[in-house]
Amino acid sequence: MKKLAFLIFLIFAASVSAQNPNETHKKILDLVENRDYNAAISELQNLRQSDKKIFELNNYDYLLARLAEKQGDLATASANFQAVVTRNSVLTEYALWHLSQIARSSGNLFLERIYLRELLTNAPESLINEAANARIARNYFESKDYASAIAVLRSGNNFGEAKILGNLSNDEIFGNLTKNDAKTRENLVWLGKAYLQSGKTDAARAVFSRLVSELPNAAQPDDFALEGVRGLDKLDVGIAEFGKTAPLLSDTEHIKRATVYQFNRDFSNARLHFESLIAQFPKNPNVPISMYQIGRTLVQERNFSPATLWFERVQSEFPESSVSQDALNQAASAFARVNKPRESVSRYEKLIEKYPDAVISERAYLNVIDVLRDSGETTNALNWVNKTRENFKNKPPEAVAIFAQARIHLAQKDWQKTLDSLDSLLLLENLGGTNVSGGTQREEVLFLKALVLEQLSRFDEAIETYLSIPDGRSSYYGWRTSERLRMLANNEKTADLVRQKFFPLRTNANQTITAQNAESVKNAAHAAIRLTDSDQARKEILEIIKKTYSFLPEYKKVPAFNLIEFGRKEVLTLSRKPSPNFHRTLADELLFLGLYDEGTPELEISWQTAADSKEPKNPVNPENKAQIEQSEDRNYSLAVYYMRGDMAHRAASFIEPRWRQIPADFQIELIPREQIELLFPAPYKDSLLKSAPGRNVDPRFVLAIMRQESRYRADVKSVAAARGLMQFISSTSTQIAFELGKDNFRQDELYHPPTAILFGSQYLSNLFKLFPDQPQAAAASYNGGEDNMQRWYKRANSNDADRYVPEILYAQSKDYVFKVMQNYRAYRLIYDENLRLTQR
């Protein structure tokens, strides 16, 4: 009997044991997904103790190493990565890569090189090889073994000992670096630096010259062109004198180098070349443009006083030059910035008198209004409004002037005059829109009108005006009107009036929906949901809206996808033969461990090789519906996996074009959850939660900025030379680096997501100290500068965003605020402050 009981116990234990590995696996992945890394590490360590075979068969030591590395426990990480390498796991190449990075972080360049050599030798087809080759070249450079660095860079994969190089032809200098893509140009930078450090000046000059002359986009010299001109200047004046003096060059070469410096916001070196040209060639036709550009660099550095001197000099010494007009305009603007309104206005008046037919003259009238407002001369500013209206009747400046007049009266709280000005604007066709500085659009005018009607206690008209502005995914004022309507619904004075509007709309929305009335029912429901804060009422109305969408063709275009599950599903208990497609094997293992950052690229490349793929290798037939759906599902799945791996730009690039065909007023709450996560992903959660909350910044606001700045692309650089996820320009990032105590900060560090997020959080924290609880002001400052936002804020005479946002003068900055705040609205709806998905 005892034997039977013992046998039953063994059978039961075996059954439980058979289930435990998969349950344990799910528990570990759930802990990782919830970012409880310490608990996940503990579970993995327990698993190693209880079942070492399963632990190793399933590469759990690699996952343990990744988590320990994330937590900063490099000793545990190294030991487990080494264990992966020792048993020659399928993930050895990735373990070697991480071991090399850990060695580098500890300053052990020799050990880093050993790991990289082993990686390149044992995994010649690895996706990491390009990065490994690039890193081994940097390793040699940092070790001051310049000959070996040169050999690696020239060959692309030779990491053996290199001979000392003698006189070389250009072909020999560049080796196989024949492309003009970013990776090749980056390698050329390091090749040029290595030649320079090893004393091979002719070879270095050839490389640096190529970087400057062969640009992917001549209008936008890249980071590598910047390194090229820096290298050339070092060759010409010596490293010790670099940045202190400019070499003696031709006028065209000075202009070329200065332009590269200026585009990349290295203003001090740009000025050296402009000033050298002026000194060397005082009669050269490029002198006035050089003077003007010196002034522009100073303006971009916010050094307005010295800038005025250069602009004034252009006008006095070269009055007939083509840039004299622009110099006069810039001088007027700069004088305003140093609180010299009389000098500013006089320059604008001179501009109007001297160039009466120029477009810039139109702007001068409007700028005078702003200068006078800033100096407190409101009456005079209104006089200039009248002058502008008289001189530009039925032209865009008239609308901008009337809008300025409306804002003046709004700041004075003269509600009736504000209303009169707004009504005048509504009679005009062209209000300037988002393309004209100081311009407006119909939605903004209507919103301000409703706001003024509130102040005049004309609440019924205010509500009707608010309701005339449709809400939608991309409508800032649609959102603001919905907020104002809900405020009125909760106000004792206006609650009854709102209810009187709400109930008829709800009644209209409650009728039986047909194809014939779906549009009108939808409109009634869209209006009704803006007039209530009741969760139950909103839920019921959303159901009505959802039904109306099913009748309306444009709203039925919401795409539908099926997520294809990739990666190994079951925990291995026995070893198995790898797939013939090695990249697919790697993808299966990495995705099984939930490591989407490394697994998804392997999955994508495995499709491209298609060695074991059963999917059609021919292009998708546009008439084959099954093929199209299969392709869409695969692309959708790839987008989801990339999002999980913090490469959210791939998710956005997939989903956004498919939602542009959907009407903008489609209710956000009704967007399928799996798709709204792609539209508004939350990558880099660890970095966001580490850097933002402690600085009193909502991580969702950082994401709202990130979405607008880079669409989550970590490696992007703008035409204004702004870098990385948060698009920092050099002057701002240098200041933030100082605040954070980061010595020897390099601008290309901004391409590293944790660094970009840290800098972004620090900068936003500074902005919120200037403008407490004012996200609109913080967003405008992020785009247009805090000094400008302070001027606009002061003009509004209010800390109410609905009053100061219309004062944002720069069209780009105002549009930026609209978009960032719409992003923020969506992020707050989808995620809580800890970036967990909210219940819907």
GROMACS .gro file of N, CA and C in nm, residues 473 555-563 632-633 636-637 639-640 643 648 650-662 666-682 707 712 826-827 830-831 837 840:
model
  168
  473ARG      N    1  -0.862   6.408  -3.322
  473ARG     CA    2  -0.728   6.364  -3.281
  473ARG      C    3  -0.622   6.472  -3.300
  555TYR      N    4  -1.577   5.587  -4.169
  555TYR     CA    5  -1.542   5.543  -4.033
  555TYR      C    6  -1.523   5.391  -4.026
  556LYS      N    7  -1.567   5.322  -4.129
  556LYS     CA    8  -1.552   5.176  -4.132
  556LYS      C    9  -1.415   5.133  -4.186
  557LYS      N   10  -1.333   5.232  -4.223
  557LYS     CA   11  -1.203   5.200  -4.281
  557LYS      C   12  -1.096   5.166  -4.177
  558VAL      N   13  -1.136   5.159  -4.050
  558VAL     CA   14  -1.040   5.125  -3.946
  558VAL      C   15  -0.975   4.991  -3.981
  559PRO      N   16  -0.845   4.986  -3.993
  559PRO     CA   17  -0.780   4.861  -4.033
  559PRO      C   18  -0.792   4.754  -3.926
  560ALA      N   19  -0.790   4.631  -3.970
  560ALA     CA   20  -0.794   4.518  -3.877
  560ALA      C   21  -0.675   4.428  -3.905
  561PHE      N   22  -0.609   4.386  -3.800
  561PHE     CA   23  -0.489   4.302  -3.815
  561PHE      C   24  -0.496   4.184  -3.719
  562ASN      N   25  -0.425   4.081  -3.754
  562ASN     CA   26  -0.406   3.967  -3.666
  562ASN      C   27  -0.260   3.960  -3.627
  563LEU      N   28  -0.234   3.950  -3.496
  563LEU     CA   29  -0.097   3.940  -3.449
  563LEU      C   30  -0.048   3.797  -3.467
  632GLU      N   31  -0.003   4.222  -4.461
  632GLU     CA   32  -0.038   4.323  -4.362
  632GLU      C   33  -0.024   4.269  -4.220
  633ASP      N   34  -0.069   4.147  -4.197
  633ASP     CA   35  -0.057   4.087  -4.064
  633ASP      C   36   0.089   4.071  -4.025
  636TYR      N   37   0.225   4.417  -3.954
  636TYR     CA   38   0.168   4.462  -3.826
  636TYR      C   39   0.239   4.393  -3.709
  637SER      N   40   0.260   4.265  -3.721
  637SER     CA   41   0.326   4.190  -3.614
  637SER      C   42   0.468   4.240  -3.594
  639ALA      N   43   0.570   4.541  -3.655
  639ALA     CA   44   0.558   4.672  -3.590
  639ALA      C   45   0.537   4.656  -3.440
  640VAL      N   46   0.452   4.561  -3.401
  640VAL     CA   47   0.426   4.537  -3.258
  640VAL      C   48   0.554   4.491  -3.189
  643MET      N   49   0.793   4.771  -3.145
  643MET     CA   50   0.748   4.857  -3.036
  643MET      C   51   0.787   4.797  -2.901
  648ALA      N   52   1.017   5.217  -3.141
  648ALA     CA   53   0.879   5.259  -3.167
  648ALA      C   54   0.864   5.333  -3.298
  650ARG      N   55   0.944   5.230  -3.578
  650ARG     CA   56   0.895   5.132  -3.675
  650ARG      C   57   0.745   5.109  -3.657
  651ALA      N   58   0.699   5.115  -3.535
  651ALA     CA   59   0.554   5.103  -3.509
  651ALA      C   60   0.481   5.222  -3.568
  652ALA      N   61   0.532   5.343  -3.542
  652ALA     CA   62   0.467   5.465  -3.590
  652ALA      C   63   0.464   5.469  -3.742
  653SER      N   64   0.576   5.431  -3.805
  653SER     CA   65   0.581   5.438  -3.952
  653SER      C   66   0.486   5.338  -4.015
  654PHE      N   67   0.452   5.233  -3.944
  654PHE     CA   68   0.354   5.136  -3.996
  654PHE      C   69   0.212   5.187  -3.981
  655ILE      N   70   0.176   5.232  -3.862
  655ILE     CA   71   0.035   5.257  -3.832
  655ILE      C   72  -0.015   5.395  -3.877
  656GLU      N   73   0.071   5.496  -3.873
  656GLU     CA   74   0.021   5.631  -3.900
  656GLU      C   75  -0.035   5.649  -4.040
  657PRO      N   76   0.030   5.598  -4.146
  657PRO     CA   77  -0.031   5.615  -4.279
  657PRO      C   78  -0.168   5.549  -4.291
  658ARG      N   79  -0.189   5.443  -4.216
  658ARG     CA   80  -0.316   5.370  -4.223
  658ARG      C   81  -0.427   5.443  -4.149
  659TRP      N   82  -0.390   5.535  -4.057
  659TRP     CA   83  -0.492   5.612  -3.986
  659TRP      C   84  -0.516   5.750  -4.046
  660ARG      N   85  -0.437   5.787  -4.145
  660ARG     CA   86  -0.461   5.916  -4.208
  660ARG      C   87  -0.590   5.914  -4.290
  661GLN      N   88  -0.635   5.797  -4.329
  661GLN     CA   89  -0.758   5.786  -4.407
  661GLN      C   90  -0.884   5.786  -4.320
  662ILE      N   91  -0.865   5.782  -4.188
  662ILE     CA   92  -0.979   5.778  -4.096
  662ILE      C   93  -1.014   5.920  -4.054
  666PHE      N   94  -1.280   6.079  -3.526
  666PHE     CA   95  -1.300   5.944  -3.473
  666PHE      C   96  -1.259   5.944  -3.326
  667GLN      N   97  -1.350   5.903  -3.240
  667GLN     CA   98  -1.326   5.911  -3.096
  667GLN      C   99  -1.204   5.828  -3.054
  668ILE      N  100  -1.114   5.892  -2.980
  668ILE     CA  101  -0.990   5.824  -2.938
  668ILE      C  102  -1.023   5.699  -2.857
  669GLU      N  103  -1.127   5.708  -2.772
  669GLU     CA  104  -1.161   5.593  -2.687
  669GLU      C  105  -1.205   5.472  -2.768
  670LEU      N  106  -1.244   5.493  -2.895
  670LEU     CA  107  -1.292   5.381  -2.976
  670LEU      C  108  -1.184   5.325  -3.068
  671ILE      N  109  -1.067   5.385  -3.068
  671ILE     CA  110  -0.957   5.329  -3.147
  671ILE      C  111  -0.916   5.198  -3.080
  672PRO      N  112  -0.905   5.089  -3.155
  672PRO     CA  113  -0.865   4.961  -3.094
  672PRO      C  114  -0.738   4.977  -3.011
  673ARG      N  115  -0.740   4.918  -2.891
  673ARG     CA  116  -0.628   4.935  -2.799
  673ARG      C  117  -0.494   4.898  -2.861
  674GLU      N  118  -0.491   4.787  -2.936
  674GLU     CA  119  -0.364   4.743  -2.993
  674GLU      C  120  -0.312   4.840  -3.098
  675GLN      N  121  -0.402   4.920  -3.157
  675GLN     CA  122  -0.359   5.017  -3.257
  675GLN      C  123  -0.323   5.152  -3.195
  676ILE      N  124  -0.394   5.189  -3.091
  676ILE     CA  125  -0.361   5.318  -3.028
  676ILE      C  126  -0.225   5.309  -2.959
  677GLU      N  127  -0.186   5.189  -2.917
  677GLU     CA  128  -0.052   5.171  -2.860
  677GLU      C  129   0.055   5.192  -2.967
  678LEU      N  130   0.023   5.158  -3.092
  678LEU     CA  131   0.119   5.184  -3.200
  678LEU      C  132   0.120   5.331  -3.237
  679LEU      N  133   0.003   5.395  -3.233
  679LEU     CA  134  -0.005   5.538  -3.263
  679LEU      C  135   0.064   5.622  -3.156
  680PHE      N  136   0.052   5.579  -3.031
  680PHE     CA  137   0.112   5.651  -2.919
  680PHE      C  138   0.188   5.552  -2.830
  681PRO      N  139   0.299   5.501  -2.880
  681PRO     CA  140   0.376   5.403  -2.803
  681PRO      C  141   0.449   5.468  -2.686
  682ALA      N  142   0.495   5.384  -2.595
  682ALA     CA  143   0.570   5.434  -2.479
  682ALA      C  144   0.702   5.358  -2.469
  707ARG      N  145   0.750   6.239  -2.938
  707ARG     CA  146   0.673   6.202  -3.057
  707ARG      C  147   0.680   6.311  -3.163
  712TYR      N  148   1.023   5.915  -3.231
  712TYR     CA  149   1.089   5.807  -3.158
  712TYR      C  150   1.216   5.756  -3.227
  826ALA      N  151  -0.357   6.242  -2.558
  826ALA     CA  152  -0.371   6.100  -2.587
  826ALA      C  153  -0.292   6.015  -2.487
  827TYR      N  154  -0.171   6.058  -2.456
  827TYR     CA  155  -0.090   5.980  -2.362
  827TYR      C  156  -0.155   5.972  -2.224
  830ILE      N  157  -0.429   5.714  -2.237
  830ILE     CA  158  -0.389   5.575  -2.259
  830ILE      C  159  -0.307   5.518  -2.143
  831TYR      N  160  -0.222   5.604  -2.081
  831TYR     CA  161  -0.129   5.556  -1.978
  831TYR      C  162  -0.147   5.635  -1.849
  837LEU      N  163  -0.073   5.090  -1.890
  837LEU     CA  164  -0.194   5.112  -1.968
  837LEU      C  165  -0.314   5.128  -1.876
  840ARG      N  166  -0.979   5.048  -2.001
  840ARG     CA  167  -1.076   5.112  -2.092
  840ARG      C  168  -1.200   5.027  -2.102
   0.00000   0.00000   0.00000
